[in-house]
Coordinates of C-alpha atoms and ligand atoms in Angstrom, one line a residue:
D1 CA 7.1 20.7 -17.4
F2 CA 7.5 17.0 -18.1
F3 CA 5.1 14.4 -19.3
I4 CA 5.1 10.9 -18.2
F5 CA 3.3 7.7 -19.1
Y6 CA 3.2 4.7 -17.0
F7 CA 1.2 1.6 -16.4
F8 CA -0.1 0.9 -13.0
K9 CA -2.5 -1.9 -12.2
K10 CA -3.0 -2.2 -15.9
K11 CA -4.2 1.4 -16.2
L12 CA -2.4 4.0 -18.1
I13 CA -1.3 6.9 -16.0
Y14 CA -0.4 10.3 -17.3
L15 CA 1.5 12.5 -15.0
L16 CA 1.8 16.2 -15.5
K17 CA 3.8 18.5 -13.3
F18 CA 2.5 21.8 -12.1
P19 CA 4.1 23.8 -9.3
H20 CA 3.8 21.8 -6.2
L21 CA 1.3 19.4 -7.6
F22 CA 1.3 16.4 -9.7
F23 CA -1.7 15.3 -11.6
L24 CA -2.2 11.6 -11.9
Y25 CA -4.5 10.6 -14.6
F26 CA -5.8 7.1 -14.4
I27 CA -8.0 6.1 -17.2
G28 CA -11.3 7.5 -16.2
N29 CA -9.9 8.9 -13.0
V30 CA -7.9 12.0 -12.3
G31 CA -6.1 12.3 -9.1
L32 CA -4.0 15.0 -7.5
V33 CA -0.8 14.1 -5.8
P34 CA 0.8 16.8 -3.6
E35 CA 4.5 17.3 -4.3
D36 CA 5.3 16.1 -0.8
Y37 CA 4.3 12.6 -1.9
I38 CA 6.7 12.6 -4.7
E39 CA 10.0 11.1 -3.9
F40 CA 12.7 12.0 -6.3
R41 CA 15.0 9.0 -6.2
F42 CA 16.9 9.0 -9.5
S43 CA 17.7 11.4 -12.2
V44 CA 15.5 9.7 -14.8
C45 CA 13.3 7.6 -12.6
Y46 CA 10.9 9.0 -10.0
F47 CA 9.2 7.3 -7.2
I48 CA 5.8 8.2 -6.0
T49 CA 4.0 7.2 -2.9
A50 CA 0.4 8.2 -3.0
C51 CA -1.8 7.4 0.1
D52 CA -5.4 7.8 0.5
G53 CA -7.3 8.7 3.7
D54 CA -7.3 5.1 5.0
G55 CA -3.5 4.9 4.9
D56 CA -3.5 2.6 1.9
C57 CA -0.5 3.5 -0.2
C58 CA 0.5 2.8 -3.7
H59 CA 4.0 3.0 -4.9
V60 CA 4.6 4.0 -8.4
T61 CA 7.9 4.5 -10.3
V62 CA 7.7 6.8 -13.2
G63 CA 10.2 7.9 -15.7
S64 CA 10.1 10.9 -18.1
I65 CA 9.7 9.9 -21.7
Y66 CA 12.6 12.1 -22.5
S67 CA 14.9 9.9 -20.7
F68 CA 14.0 6.8 -22.8
D69 CA 16.4 7.6 -25.5
E70 CA 19.3 8.3 -23.2
E71 CA 21.6 5.7 -21.9
W72 CA 19.7 4.0 -19.1
D73 CA 22.4 4.3 -16.6
D74 CA 21.9 2.1 -13.6
D75 CA 19.2 1.7 -11.2
S76 CA 16.8 -0.2 -13.3
D77 CA 17.7 -3.1 -11.2
D78 CA 15.7 -2.4 -8.1
G79 CA 12.1 -2.9 -7.5
K80 CA 9.1 -5.1 -7.4
S81 CA 8.0 -7.4 -10.0
T82 CA 5.5 -10.0 -11.0
V83 CA 6.2 -12.7 -8.5
G84 CA 4.5 -16.0 -8.9
Y85 CA 1.9 -16.7 -11.5
G86 CA -1.4 -16.4 -9.9
G87 CA -3.2 -14.5 -7.3
S88 CA -3.2 -10.9 -6.4
Q89 CA 0.5 -10.4 -5.6
M90 CA 1.1 -9.9 -9.3
E91 CA -0.9 -6.8 -9.4
E92 CA 1.1 -4.7 -7.0
G93 CA 3.5 -2.2 -8.2
G94 CA 3.6 -1.9 -11.9
T95 CA 5.9 -2.3 -14.8
M96 CA 7.3 0.2 -17.2
Q97 CA 8.4 -0.7 -20.6
R98 CA 11.7 0.8 -21.3
G99 CA 11.2 2.5 -24.7
G100 CA 11.6 -0.7 -26.5
A101 CA 15.3 -0.7 -26.3
H102 CA 15.5 -4.1 -24.9
S103 CA 12.3 -5.9 -25.7
T104 CA 13.2 -8.0 -28.7
M105 CA 16.2 -9.2 -30.4
K106 CA 15.1 -7.8 -33.7
I107 CA 15.8 -4.3 -32.4
S108 CA 19.3 -5.3 -31.4
L109 CA 19.9 -6.8 -34.8
N110 CA 19.1 -3.5 -36.3
K111 CA 22.4 -2.3 -34.9
F112 CA 24.4 -4.4 -37.3
P113 CA 26.3 -2.1 -39.5
G114 CA 24.5 -1.6 -42.8
F115 CA 21.6 -3.9 -42.0
S116 CA 18.0 -3.0 -41.6
K117 CA 15.7 -5.9 -40.5
T118 CA 17.2 -9.3 -41.2
P119 CA 20.9 -9.1 -41.5
N120 CA 21.9 -9.5 -45.1
P121 CA 23.7 -12.8 -45.6
E122 CA 24.9 -11.7 -49.0
V123 CA 27.8 -10.0 -47.3
Y124 CA 28.9 -13.3 -46.0
L125 CA 28.0 -15.5 -48.9
L126 CA 30.3 -13.6 -51.2
T127 CA 33.2 -12.5 -49.0
K128 CA 36.5 -14.1 -49.1
S129 CA 37.9 -12.8 -45.9
V130 CA 38.8 -15.5 -43.5
A131 CA 39.1 -15.3 -39.7
K132 CA 42.4 -15.9 -37.9
G133 CA 43.1 -19.4 -36.9
N134 CA 42.4 -19.1 -33.2
D135 CA 39.0 -17.6 -33.8
K136 CA 37.8 -20.6 -35.7
L137 CA 34.7 -22.4 -34.6
P138 CA 35.0 -26.0 -35.7
I139 CA 32.1 -28.3 -36.3
Y140 CA 32.5 -32.0 -36.2
A141 CA 30.5 -35.1 -37.1
G142 CA 29.0 -36.4 -33.9
E143 CA 26.8 -39.3 -33.3
V144 CA 23.7 -37.2 -33.9
G145 CA 25.1 -35.2 -36.8
P146 CA 27.1 -32.1 -36.9
V147 CA 28.1 -30.8 -33.5
W148 CA 30.1 -27.9 -32.1
L149 CA 33.5 -28.6 -30.5
Y150 CA 32.7 -29.1 -26.8
P151 CA 35.2 -28.1 -24.2
Q152 CA 36.8 -30.8 -22.2
I153 CA 35.6 -29.4 -18.9
Q154 CA 32.2 -27.8 -18.9
L155 CA 32.0 -24.3 -17.4
D156 CA 29.4 -23.5 -14.9
C157 CA 28.8 -20.6 -12.5
V158 CA 26.8 -19.6 -9.5
V159 CA 25.0 -16.4 -9.2
A160 CA 24.5 -15.5 -5.6
D161 CA 24.7 -13.0 -2.7
P162 CA 22.8 -10.0 -4.1
K163 CA 23.9 -6.9 -2.3
K164 CA 22.5 -3.4 -2.4
G165 CA 25.1 -0.8 -3.4
S166 CA 24.8 2.9 -4.0
K167 CA 26.8 5.6 -5.6
M168 CA 26.5 9.4 -5.9
Y169 CA 25.8 9.8 -2.2
G170 CA 23.0 7.4 -2.2
L171 CA 21.1 9.0 -5.1
K172 CA 21.6 6.0 -7.3
S173 CA 21.3 2.6 -5.9
Y174 CA 21.6 -0.8 -7.4
I175 CA 21.9 -4.5 -6.7
E176 CA 25.2 -6.2 -7.3
Y177 CA 25.3 -10.0 -7.8
Q178 CA 28.2 -12.2 -7.1
I179 CA 29.1 -14.6 -9.9
T180 CA 31.5 -17.4 -9.3
P181 CA 32.7 -19.5 -12.2
N182 CA 33.7 -23.0 -11.2
T183 CA 36.8 -22.8 -13.2
T184 CA 38.5 -20.2 -11.0
N185 CA 36.2 -20.3 -8.0
R186 CA 37.0 -16.6 -7.8
P187 CA 33.8 -14.5 -7.5
V188 CA 33.3 -11.4 -9.6
N189 CA 30.6 -8.7 -9.0
H190 CA 28.2 -7.5 -11.6
R191 CA 25.1 -5.4 -11.7
Y192 CA 22.1 -6.1 -13.9
K193 CA 23.3 -3.5 -16.4
H194 CA 26.5 -5.5 -16.9
F195 CA 24.5 -8.6 -17.6
D196 CA 22.6 -6.4 -20.1
W197 CA 25.8 -5.3 -21.7
L198 CA 27.0 -8.9 -22.0
Y199 CA 23.6 -9.8 -23.6
E200 CA 24.0 -7.0 -26.1
R201 CA 27.5 -8.1 -27.0
L202 CA 26.4 -11.8 -27.4
V203 CA 23.5 -10.7 -29.6
E204 CA 25.7 -8.6 -31.8
K205 CA 28.3 -11.3 -32.2
F206 CA 26.3 -14.5 -32.3
A207 CA 22.6 -13.9 -32.9
C208 CA 22.8 -14.7 -36.6
A209 CA 24.0 -18.2 -35.8
L210 CA 22.9 -18.8 -32.3
P211 CA 19.7 -17.8 -30.6
I212 CA 20.6 -15.7 -27.6
P213 CA 17.8 -15.8 -25.1
C214 CA 16.7 -12.5 -23.7
L215 CA 17.7 -11.6 -20.1
P216 CA 15.1 -11.9 -17.5
D217 CA 12.7 -8.9 -17.6
K218 CA 14.0 -5.6 -16.9
Q219 CA 11.7 -4.3 -14.2
V220 CA 12.1 -0.8 -13.1
T221 CA 9.4 -0.4 -10.5
G222 CA 8.8 -0.4 -6.8
R223 CA 11.2 -0.7 -4.0
F224 CA 13.9 -3.0 -3.1
E225 CA 12.1 -6.2 -2.3
E226 CA 13.6 -9.5 -1.3
E227 CA 11.2 -11.6 -3.3
F228 CA 11.9 -9.6 -6.5
I229 CA 15.6 -9.8 -6.0
K230 CA 15.4 -13.5 -5.4
M231 CA 13.3 -14.1 -8.4
R232 CA 15.6 -12.1 -10.6
M233 CA 18.6 -13.8 -9.3
E234 CA 17.1 -17.2 -9.9
R235 CA 16.4 -16.2 -13.5
L236 CA 19.9 -14.6 -14.0
Q237 CA 21.3 -17.9 -12.8
G238 CA 19.3 -19.8 -15.3
W239 CA 20.4 -17.5 -18.1
M240 CA 24.1 -17.6 -17.0
S241 CA 24.0 -21.4 -16.8
R242 CA 22.7 -21.6 -20.3
M243 CA 25.4 -19.3 -21.6
C244 CA 28.1 -21.3 -19.7
R245 CA 26.8 -24.6 -21.1
H246 CA 27.0 -23.3 -24.7
P247 CA 30.3 -24.6 -26.3
V248 CA 30.7 -21.5 -28.5
I249 CA 29.5 -18.8 -26.0
S250 CA 31.3 -20.2 -23.0
N251 CA 34.5 -20.0 -25.0
S252 CA 34.0 -16.5 -26.3
E253 CA 36.3 -13.7 -25.2
V254 CA 33.4 -11.6 -23.9
L255 CA 32.0 -14.2 -21.6
Q256 CA 35.4 -15.0 -20.3
L257 CA 36.0 -11.4 -19.6
F258 CA 32.6 -11.2 -17.8
L259 CA 33.5 -14.1 -15.5
N260 CA 37.2 -13.7 -15.0
Y261 CA 38.1 -10.0 -15.0
R262 CA 40.5 -9.2 -12.2
D263 CA 40.1 -5.5 -11.7
E264 CA 38.2 -2.5 -12.9
K265 CA 40.9 -1.7 -15.3
E266 CA 40.9 -5.1 -17.0
W267 CA 37.1 -4.9 -17.1
K268 CA 37.1 -1.5 -18.8
L269 CA 39.7 -2.4 -21.3
G270 CA 38.0 -5.7 -22.1
K271 CA 34.7 -3.9 -22.5
R272 CA 36.1 -1.4 -25.0
K273 CA 37.7 -4.2 -27.0
A274 CA 34.5 -6.2 -27.1
E275 CA 32.6 -3.2 -28.3
K276 CA 35.0 -2.8 -31.2
D277 CA 34.8 -6.5 -32.2
E278 CA 34.4 -6.6 -36.0
F279 CA 33.5 -10.3 -36.3
V280 CA 29.9 -9.6 -35.5
G281 CA 26.6 -10.2 -37.3
V282 CA 26.8 -12.4 -40.4
K283 CA 30.6 -12.3 -40.2
I284 CA 30.4 -14.9 -37.5
F285 CA 29.9 -17.5 -40.3
S286 CA 33.3 -16.8 -41.7
T287 CA 34.8 -18.1 -38.5
I288 CA 32.9 -21.3 -38.7
D289 CA 34.9 -24.2 -40.0
P290 CA 33.0 -27.4 -40.6
E291 CA 35.2 -30.3 -41.3
L292 CA 32.4 -32.0 -43.2
P293 CA 31.5 -32.5 -46.8
E294 CA 29.7 -29.7 -48.6
L295 CA 25.9 -29.8 -48.6
D296 CA 24.0 -28.9 -51.7
P297 CA 21.4 -26.2 -51.5
G298 CA 18.5 -28.7 -51.6
Q299 CA 19.7 -30.5 -48.5
V300 CA 20.2 -27.1 -46.8
E301 CA 16.7 -26.1 -47.5
Q302 CA 15.3 -29.4 -46.2
K303 CA 17.1 -28.9 -42.9
Y304 CA 15.9 -25.4 -42.7
E305 CA 12.3 -26.4 -43.2
M306 CA 12.6 -29.1 -40.6
Y307 CA 14.1 -26.8 -37.9
S308 CA 11.7 -24.0 -38.7
Q309 CA 8.7 -26.4 -38.3
F310 CA 10.1 -27.9 -35.1
T311 CA 10.8 -24.7 -33.3
R312 CA 7.5 -23.2 -34.3
S313 CA 5.6 -26.3 -33.0
M314 CA 7.6 -26.4 -29.8
D315 CA 7.0 -22.8 -29.2
N316 CA 3.2 -23.3 -29.5
S317 CA 3.2 -26.3 -27.2
V318 CA 5.3 -24.5 -24.6
K319 CA 2.9 -21.6 -24.7
E320 CA 0.0 -23.9 -24.2
L321 CA 1.6 -25.6 -21.3
L322 CA 2.3 -22.2 -19.7
A323 CA -1.3 -21.2 -20.2
V324 CA -2.6 -24.4 -18.6
G325 CA -0.1 -24.1 -15.8
H326 CA -1.1 -20.5 -15.1
L327 CA -4.7 -21.5 -15.0
H328 CA -4.0 -24.3 -12.6
W329 CA -2.0 -22.1 -10.4
K330 CA -4.9 -19.6 -10.1
R331 CA -7.3 -22.4 -9.4
C332 CA -5.2 -23.9 -6.7
T333 CA -4.7 -20.6 -4.9
G334 CA -8.3 -19.5 -5.6
P335 CA -11.4 -21.7 -6.1
L336 CA -9.9 -25.0 -5.0
Q337 CA -8.5 -23.6 -1.8
K338 CA -11.9 -22.0 -1.1
E339 CA -13.8 -25.2 -1.8
Y340 CA -11.7 -27.3 0.5
R341 CA -12.1 -24.7 3.2
Q342 CA -15.8 -24.8 2.7
I343 CA -15.9 -28.6 2.9
G344 CA -14.0 -28.3 6.2
K345 CA -16.3 -25.7 7.6
A346 CA -19.4 -27.7 6.6
F347 CA -18.1 -30.8 8.5
Q348 CA -17.3 -28.7 11.5
N349 CA -20.7 -27.0 11.4
L350 CA -22.4 -30.4 11.3
S351 CA -20.2 -31.5 14.2
S352 CA -21.2 -28.5 16.2
V353 CA -24.9 -29.4 15.6
F354 CA -24.2 -32.9 16.8
N355 CA -22.5 -31.3 19.8
T356 CA -25.8 -29.8 20.9
S357 CA -27.3 -33.2 21.2
A358 CA -26.6 -35.7 24.0
Y359 CA -24.2 -37.5 21.6
P360 CA -21.4 -35.2 20.7
S361 CA -18.8 -36.2 18.2
R362 CA -15.2 -35.2 18.1
K363 CA -14.3 -37.1 15.0
L364 CA -16.3 -35.1 12.5
D365 CA -14.8 -32.0 13.8
A366 CA -11.3 -33.5 13.2
T367 CA -12.4 -34.4 9.6
G368 CA -13.4 -30.8 9.1
K369 CA -10.0 -29.6 10.3
T370 CA -8.3 -32.1 8.0
Y371 CA -10.1 -30.5 5.0
E372 CA -9.0 -27.1 6.1
E373 CA -5.4 -28.3 6.2
I374 CA -5.8 -29.8 2.7
A375 CA -7.1 -26.4 1.5
E376 CA -3.8 -24.8 2.6
L377 CA -1.7 -27.6 1.1
V378 CA -3.5 -27.2 -2.2
A379 CA -2.9 -23.5 -2.2
G380 CA 0.8 -23.8 -1.2
Q381 CA 1.7 -26.5 -3.7
P382 CA 2.2 -24.5 -6.9
K383 CA 5.1 -22.6 -5.3
K384 CA 6.8 -25.9 -4.6
D385 CA 6.6 -27.6 -8.0
L386 CA 4.5 -25.7 -10.6
H387 CA 6.9 -22.8 -10.1
F388 CA 9.8 -24.7 -11.5
L389 CA 7.7 -26.1 -14.3
M390 CA 6.7 -22.6 -15.3
E391 CA 10.1 -21.1 -14.9
T392 CA 11.7 -23.7 -17.1
N393 CA 9.0 -23.4 -19.8
N394 CA 9.2 -19.6 -19.6
E395 CA 12.9 -19.9 -20.3
Y396 CA 12.2 -22.1 -23.2
K397 CA 9.6 -19.8 -24.5
G398 CA 12.2 -17.0 -24.4
L399 CA 14.7 -19.2 -26.2
L400 CA 12.3 -20.4 -28.8
G401 CA 11.3 -16.8 -29.4
C402 CA 14.8 -16.1 -30.7
F403 CA 14.8 -18.9 -33.3
P404 CA 12.7 -17.0 -35.9
D405 CA 15.3 -14.3 -36.1
T406 CA 18.2 -16.7 -36.4
I407 CA 16.4 -18.9 -38.9
A408 CA 15.3 -15.9 -41.0
V409 CA 19.0 -15.3 -41.7
H410 CA 19.3 -18.8 -43.1
K411 CA 16.1 -18.3 -45.2
A412 CA 17.5 -15.1 -46.7
A413 CA 20.7 -16.9 -47.6
I414 CA 18.8 -19.8 -49.2
D415 CA 16.8 -17.3 -51.2
K416 CA 19.9 -15.5 -52.3
V417 CA 21.6 -18.7 -53.5
K418 CA 18.4 -19.6 -55.4
E419 CA 18.8 -16.4 -57.3
A420 CA 22.4 -17.2 -58.1
D421 CA 21.6 -18.9 -61.5
H422 CA 19.8 -15.9 -62.6
L423 CA 22.6 -13.6 -61.5
V424 CA 25.0 -15.8 -63.5
T425 CA 23.0 -15.4 -66.7
M426 CA 22.8 -11.7 -66.1
N427 CA 26.6 -11.7 -65.8
K428 CA 26.3 -10.1 -62.3
I429 CA 28.3 -12.9 -60.7
S430 CA 30.6 -15.6 -62.1
Q431 CA 30.0 -19.3 -62.1
Q432 CA 32.8 -19.5 -59.5
D433 CA 31.1 -16.9 -57.3
K434 CA 28.0 -19.0 -57.4
H435 CA 29.9 -22.0 -56.2
I436 CA 31.4 -19.9 -53.3
M437 CA 27.9 -18.9 -52.4
E438 CA 26.8 -22.5 -52.3
K439 CA 29.8 -23.6 -50.3
N440 CA 29.3 -20.8 -47.8
L441 CA 25.6 -21.6 -47.5
S442 CA 26.6 -25.1 -46.6
T443 CA 28.7 -23.7 -43.8
M444 CA 25.8 -21.7 -42.5
S445 CA 23.7 -24.8 -42.6
Y446 CA 26.2 -26.8 -40.6
A447 CA 26.2 -24.0 -38.0
L448 CA 22.4 -24.2 -37.7
Q449 CA 22.6 -28.0 -37.5
A450 CA 25.2 -27.9 -34.8
E451 CA 23.1 -25.4 -32.9
M452 CA 20.0 -27.5 -33.2
N453 CA 21.8 -30.5 -32.0
H454 CA 23.0 -28.5 -29.0
F455 CA 19.5 -27.3 -28.4
H456 CA 18.1 -30.8 -28.5
S457 CA 20.7 -32.2 -26.1
N458 CA 19.9 -29.4 -23.6
R459 CA 16.2 -29.8 -24.0
I460 CA 16.4 -33.5 -23.3
Y461 CA 18.4 -32.9 -20.2
D462 CA 16.3 -30.0 -19.0
Y463 CA 13.0 -31.6 -19.5
N464 CA 14.1 -34.9 -17.9
R465 CA 15.3 -33.1 -14.8
L466 CA 12.2 -30.9 -14.8
M467 CA 9.7 -33.7 -15.1
Q468 CA 11.5 -35.8 -12.5
F469 CA 11.4 -33.0 -10.0
Y470 CA 7.8 -32.1 -10.8
L471 CA 6.4 -35.6 -10.5
E472 CA 8.4 -36.3 -7.3
E473 CA 6.9 -33.2 -5.7
Q474 CA 3.4 -34.2 -6.9
V475 CA 3.8 -37.6 -5.4
K476 CA 4.9 -36.1 -2.1
F477 CA 2.0 -33.7 -2.2
Y478 CA -0.6 -36.5 -2.7
E479 CA 1.0 -38.7 -0.2
T480 CA 0.8 -35.9 2.4
I481 CA -2.9 -35.6 1.7
A482 CA -3.4 -39.3 1.8
E483 CA -1.7 -39.5 5.2
K484 CA -4.0 -36.8 6.5
L485 CA -7.1 -38.5 5.2
K486 CA -5.9 -41.9 6.6
K487 CA -5.5 -40.2 10.0
A488 CA -9.0 -38.8 9.8
L489 CA -10.4 -42.2 8.7
G490 CA -8.6 -43.9 11.6
Q491 CA -10.8 -42.1 14.1
Y492 CA -13.8 -43.9 12.6
T493 CA -12.4 -47.4 12.1
T494 CA -10.7 -47.8 15.4
M495 CA -14.0 -47.8 17.4
Ligands
NAG501 C1 31.9 -27.1 -13.5 O1 30.6 -27.6 -13.4 C2 30.3 -28.5 -14.5 C3 28.8 -28.8 -14.5 O2 28.3 -29.0 -13.3 C4 31.1 -29.7 -14.4 O3 30.8 -30.6 -15.4 C5 32.6 -29.3 -14.5 O4 33.4 -30.5 -14.3 C6 32.9 -28.3 -13.4 N1 34.2 -27.8 -13.7 C7 35.2 -27.7 -12.7 C8 36.5 -27.1 -13.1 O5 35.0 -28.2 -11.6
NAG502 C1 -23.8 -23.7 10.5 O1 -24.7 -23.6 9.4 C2 -25.9 -22.9 9.7 C3 -26.8 -23.1 8.5 O2 -26.2 -22.8 7.3 C4 -25.5 -21.4 9.9 O3 -26.7 -20.7 10.2 C5 -24.6 -21.4 11.1 O4 -24.1 -20.1 11.3 C6 -23.4 -22.3 10.8 N1 -22.6 -22.3 12.0 C7 -21.3 -22.2 12.0 C8 -20.6 -22.3 13.4 O5 -20.7 -21.9 11.0
NAG503 C1 -17.8 -30.7 19.9 O1 -17.6 -31.2 21.2 C2 -16.3 -31.8 21.3 C3 -16.2 -32.5 22.7 O2 -16.9 -31.8 23.6 C4 -15.2 -30.7 21.2 O3 -13.9 -31.2 21.3 C5 -15.4 -30.1 19.8 O4 -14.5 -29.0 19.7 C6 -16.8 -29.6 19.6 N1 -16.9 -29.2 18.2 C7 -17.4 -28.0 17.9 C8 -17.5 -27.7 16.5 O5 -17.8 -27.2 18.7
NAG504 C1 33.4 -15.7 -45.5 C2 33.8 -17.1 -46.0 O1 34.0 -18.0 -45.2 N1 33.8 -17.2 -47.3 C3 34.2 -18.5 -47.8 C4 33.3 -18.8 -48.9 O2 33.8 -19.9 -49.6 C5 35.0 -19.7 -50.2 C6 35.3 -20.8 -51.2 O3 35.3 -22.1 -50.6 C7 36.0 -19.5 -49.1 O4 37.3 -19.3 -49.7 C8 35.6 -18.3 -48.3 O5 36.5 -18.2 -47.2

């Protein structure tokens, strides 16, 4: 009486329930699963263990499609995920797309009152409402151009200590993370769904002006698994650090609430308040207060073109780097490892042949063993350095993926202002309205410029740190190999 779809090992599964039996339809394959093998774990999310005669089991989490529209309560935070970038461990378990509710920012932007796709900047361009003084977001002239006002002391936080919790008599279980801001040093606990809530608020409030990177993937499959939890924590840490580093976001009421709430009551009240915030969507621009001369629409368009081009190009390069890195990872843990093992074996084989003569040789055997060790070093290296390279670039890929939406708002505003002359002649707006539009477009542009300057300063910092780490690890790696080879060589030269 329910119908389910699910991806497992890249195959689509349909699941139909009949009394006492579940039918699992793999593409091209139909299987029966006795009800005993179905473990009902959550109200909207079922867990299946299906074993074959050899005792090989697969674990599948499924959810009924009816539940996709409901509030996804908790519990999506347990399970197995794609860990690492190569090799077979990626294929275990499966992933389920949650009915699109979280996948891209565009969808969230749809929630802006009265907007369909791209939020309509006209609302902002022609409004005269002004935010209260303390909500103002100033922009200053920095060395590199317009910059946000940076706080005196930078906020940072540590995400740590994931703990499994449960409620409803164990029927619902979840992972709770401990987040400690370095301002208070007082830890607060949050579940993944709270992070998700924070993300949604930040998107609603800021996404027209600031790209808000998506949270790390929402995986809803498998069992509690240490590696998955560790990976997710690492990514949540990266996301939180980025939010903390942002001068506007770190100062926002909603982030402060998330990091500093004292008890359940304060959290609930703060939540309700944040959900009622009216200065969301394009209204955010009316809180921006650049203390800089007005830009004319031509200058604004030039900046827009430049940023649009840059973010697109960087997005492409990052994706290419990820593809190359992925390939390298697979080669290291696959063919390369195999080849070095084979070289090692071949030397040992030759050595064993020599052994059958009256002149046995121990050295060649040692050389063979050395190559076998190298094989393991090669296969183990990506986890040590490439991992960080991939993680950082993945994060940037996510961030860059948000720019088109943010930039589209600017484009729409530019186009609107271009229409202004026409609207004046049609008597739809006054000359003064036109000037207000231009002035306010200039404000939007300053916001974009400040944001781009912030992006660049982070990027410079992040990539410096990344490349330094990566190259240091690579040097260590090759030095370890060189040491091993020298030792093997030593056996021949010290005769
Ligand atoms: C928090 O960490 C940031 C970044 O590491 C640092 O600059 C800042 O001074 C720290 N703040 C406090 C209050 O220790
Ligand atoms: C060594 O190589 C020969 C020929 O390829 C093969 O028959 C033999 O089984 C190998 N010996 C070992 C110990 O691998
Ligand atoms: C060859 O003989 C040496 C010395 O007897 C021994 O240490 C070594 O393990 C042997 N190698 C093989 C491959 O059997
Ligand atoms: C929403 C907003 O900031 N509108 C501004 C547009 O420009 C006029 C004229 O400079 C301002 O008075 C408005 O506050």
